[in-house]
Amino acid sequence: MNMKRKKFVFPVVMTLVVLMLSACEDDEYVLNIEKGKFVLFEEPYQHPYASDITIKAVILVEGDVLPHRERHITPYLISGHIPSGYHAGDTAAVRAKIKEIYPKGGTFTIHDNVTVYKLKDIERIK
């Protein structure tokens, strides 16, 4: 390979590697919810440890039946932009893609920490 070609190929390869790594990082904290119940709170509230985060909604997802309980329900607290068409107090069946925004990657060790997500995509389902 001649020198001019090496000077061109190396930056192109490095750019592709960086783009691939950044794409993987973006998806690292993303969850796909196939069916959940989306409830927009009438009164949003501040996160107990991150004063810059306002929790506006929750997506409730039913899981497996647990011993001594009927159903296990996982709440995913939502902050950030809420698309139009969802009204406070309503419960809508949805499919959603959510991204963890706090604490990213479980880096905090506070016992009663509250994990918060933002909506990447949401659609009503029947």
mmCIF file of C-alpha atoms in Angstrom:
data_model
loop_
_atom_site.group_PDB
_atom_site.id
_atom_site.type_symbol
_atom_site.label_atom_id
_atom_site.label_comp_id
_atom_site.label_asym_id
_atom_site.label_seq_id
_atom_site.Cartn_x
_atom_site.Cartn_y
_atom_site.Cartn_z
ATOM 1 C CA MET A 1 0.000 0.000 0.000
ATOM 2 C CA ASN A 2 1.392 3.378 -0.883
ATOM 3 C CA MET A 3 1.723 6.197 1.666
ATOM 4 C CA LYS A 4 -1.115 8.362 0.270
ATOM 5 C CA ARG A 5 -3.545 5.491 0.493
ATOM 6 C CA LYS A 6 -2.511 4.699 4.093
ATOM 7 C CA LYS A 7 -3.053 8.344 5.045
ATOM 8 C CA PHE A 8 -6.579 8.114 3.666
ATOM 9 C CA VAL A 9 -7.571 4.633 4.888
ATOM 10 C CA PHE A 10 -6.420 5.003 8.512
ATOM 11 C CA PRO A 11 -8.601 8.069 9.343
ATOM 12 C CA VAL A 12 -11.597 6.463 7.627
ATOM 13 C CA VAL A 13 -11.204 3.243 9.624
ATOM 14 C CA MET A 14 -10.744 5.154 12.891
ATOM 15 C CA THR A 15 -13.864 7.240 12.194
ATOM 16 C CA LEU A 16 -15.905 4.086 11.576
ATOM 17 C CA VAL A 17 -14.634 2.507 14.803
ATOM 18 C CA VAL A 18 -15.549 5.617 16.811
ATOM 19 C CA LEU A 19 -19.029 5.734 15.259
ATOM 20 C CA MET A 20 -19.630 2.052 15.984
ATOM 21 C CA LEU A 21 -18.517 2.422 19.597
ATOM 22 C CA SER A 22 -20.690 5.488 20.167
ATOM 23 C CA ALA A 23 -23.714 3.676 18.683
ATOM 24 C CA CYS A 24 -23.161 0.762 21.080
ATOM 25 C CA GLU A 25 -22.893 3.149 24.007
ATOM 26 C CA ASP A 26 -26.187 4.845 23.099
ATOM 27 C CA ASP A 27 -28.058 1.519 23.138
ATOM 28 C CA GLU A 28 -26.412 0.318 26.344
ATOM 29 C CA TYR A 29 -29.049 1.783 28.643
ATOM 30 C CA VAL A 30 -32.099 1.339 26.384
ATOM 31 C CA LEU A 31 -35.008 -0.958 27.266
ATOM 32 C CA ASN A 32 -37.731 -2.137 24.913
ATOM 33 C CA ILE A 33 -41.115 -2.544 26.557
ATOM 34 C CA GLU A 34 -43.480 -4.636 24.460
ATOM 35 C CA LYS A 35 -46.559 -3.994 26.596
ATOM 36 C CA GLY A 36 -46.991 -1.693 29.558
ATOM 37 C CA LYS A 37 -49.435 0.758 31.076
ATOM 38 C CA PHE A 38 -48.417 4.405 30.708
ATOM 39 C CA VAL A 39 -49.740 6.780 33.369
ATOM 40 C CA LEU A 40 -49.029 10.509 33.181
ATOM 41 C CA PHE A 41 -48.997 12.017 36.667
ATOM 42 C CA GLU A 42 -51.325 14.910 37.414
ATOM 43 C CA GLU A 43 -48.545 16.539 39.453
ATOM 44 C CA PRO A 44 -44.929 15.849 38.451
ATOM 45 C CA TYR A 45 -42.429 15.637 41.303
ATOM 46 C CA GLN A 46 -38.689 16.150 41.819
ATOM 47 C CA HIS A 47 -36.342 13.185 42.064
ATOM 48 C CA PRO A 48 -35.235 12.717 45.700
ATOM 49 C CA TYR A 49 -31.484 12.844 44.874
ATOM 50 C CA ALA A 50 -31.268 14.667 41.531
ATOM 51 C CA SER A 51 -32.988 18.024 41.838
ATOM 52 C CA ASP A 52 -32.679 18.669 38.096
ATOM 53 C CA ILE A 53 -34.915 15.666 37.257
ATOM 54 C CA THR A 54 -38.703 15.961 37.299
ATOM 55 C CA ILE A 55 -40.598 12.670 37.223
ATOM 56 C CA LYS A 56 -43.684 13.080 35.047
ATOM 57 C CA ALA A 57 -45.026 9.588 34.365
ATOM 58 C CA VAL A 58 -44.646 5.870 34.966
ATOM 59 C CA ILE A 59 -44.804 2.806 32.741
ATOM 60 C CA LEU A 60 -46.031 -0.245 34.657
ATOM 61 C CA VAL A 61 -44.997 -3.617 33.280
ATOM 62 C CA GLU A 62 -46.426 -6.907 34.564
ATOM 63 C CA GLY A 63 -43.906 -9.673 35.012
ATOM 64 C CA ASP A 64 -43.942 -13.272 36.129
ATOM 65 C CA VAL A 65 -46.068 -14.551 38.961
ATOM 66 C CA LEU A 66 -44.014 -14.593 42.165
ATOM 67 C CA PRO A 67 -44.463 -16.927 45.125
ATOM 68 C CA HIS A 68 -46.935 -15.482 47.670
ATOM 69 C CA ARG A 69 -47.949 -12.704 45.238
ATOM 70 C CA GLU A 70 -50.300 -12.536 42.316
ATOM 71 C CA ARG A 71 -48.157 -10.591 39.840
ATOM 72 C CA HIS A 72 -44.857 -8.759 39.927
ATOM 73 C CA ILE A 73 -45.194 -5.224 38.525
ATOM 74 C CA THR A 74 -42.125 -3.177 37.589
ATOM 75 C CA PRO A 75 -42.505 0.617 37.522
ATOM 76 C CA TYR A 76 -40.321 2.598 35.100
ATOM 77 C CA LEU A 77 -40.327 6.272 36.114
ATOM 78 C CA ILE A 78 -40.272 8.695 33.191
ATOM 79 C CA SER A 79 -38.799 12.191 32.920
ATOM 80 C CA GLY A 80 -38.304 14.509 29.964
ATOM 81 C CA HIS A 81 -40.562 15.210 26.997
ATOM 82 C CA ILE A 82 -43.995 13.560 26.942
ATOM 83 C CA PRO A 83 -45.580 13.452 23.461
ATOM 84 C CA SER A 84 -48.958 15.100 22.963
ATOM 85 C CA GLY A 85 -52.007 12.872 23.166
ATOM 86 C CA TYR A 86 -51.357 11.624 26.697
ATOM 87 C CA HIS A 87 -53.392 13.282 29.435
ATOM 88 C CA ALA A 88 -52.789 13.464 33.180
ATOM 89 C CA GLY A 89 -54.425 10.593 35.023
ATOM 90 C CA ASP A 90 -55.128 8.504 31.914
ATOM 91 C CA THR A 91 -53.861 4.934 31.668
ATOM 92 C CA ALA A 92 -52.853 3.811 28.177
ATOM 93 C CA ALA A 93 -51.554 0.461 26.972
ATOM 94 C CA VAL A 94 -48.290 1.202 25.187
ATOM 95 C CA ARG A 95 -45.212 -0.203 23.511
ATOM 96 C CA ALA A 96 -42.164 1.905 24.341
ATOM 97 C CA LYS A 97 -38.439 2.281 24.060
ATOM 98 C CA ILE A 98 -36.933 3.995 27.110
ATOM 99 C CA LYS A 99 -33.398 5.072 27.991
ATOM 100 C CA GLU A 100 -31.960 5.151 31.501
ATOM 101 C CA ILE A 101 -30.879 8.670 32.409
ATOM 102 C CA TYR A 102 -30.324 8.375 36.163
ATOM 103 C CA PRO A 103 -28.292 6.781 37.631
ATOM 104 C CA LYS A 104 -26.680 5.786 34.364
ATOM 105 C CA GLY A 105 -25.311 2.289 34.670
ATOM 106 C CA GLY A 106 -26.068 1.939 38.360
ATOM 107 C CA THR A 107 -23.064 4.023 39.347
ATOM 108 C CA PHE A 108 -24.694 5.292 42.514
ATOM 109 C CA THR A 109 -24.820 3.122 45.605
ATOM 110 C CA ILE A 110 -27.589 4.891 47.523
ATOM 111 C CA HIS A 111 -29.843 2.182 48.961
ATOM 112 C CA ASP A 112 -33.186 3.738 48.038
ATOM 113 C CA ASN A 113 -32.112 5.307 44.759
ATOM 114 C CA VAL A 114 -34.795 5.913 42.136
ATOM 115 C CA THR A 115 -33.948 4.945 38.549
ATOM 116 C CA VAL A 116 -35.381 7.316 35.926
ATOM 117 C CA TYR A 117 -35.808 6.902 32.179
ATOM 118 C CA LYS A 118 -36.692 9.127 29.238
ATOM 119 C CA LEU A 119 -38.912 8.137 26.337
ATOM 120 C CA LYS A 120 -37.139 7.411 23.080
ATOM 121 C CA ASP A 121 -40.310 6.113 21.426
ATOM 122 C CA ILE A 122 -43.844 5.335 22.537
ATOM 123 C CA GLU A 123 -46.990 4.129 20.777
ATOM 124 C CA ARG A 124 -50.452 3.161 21.967
ATOM 125 C CA ILE A 125 -51.468 -0.459 21.523
ATOM 126 C CA LYS A 126 -54.746 -2.297 22.054
#
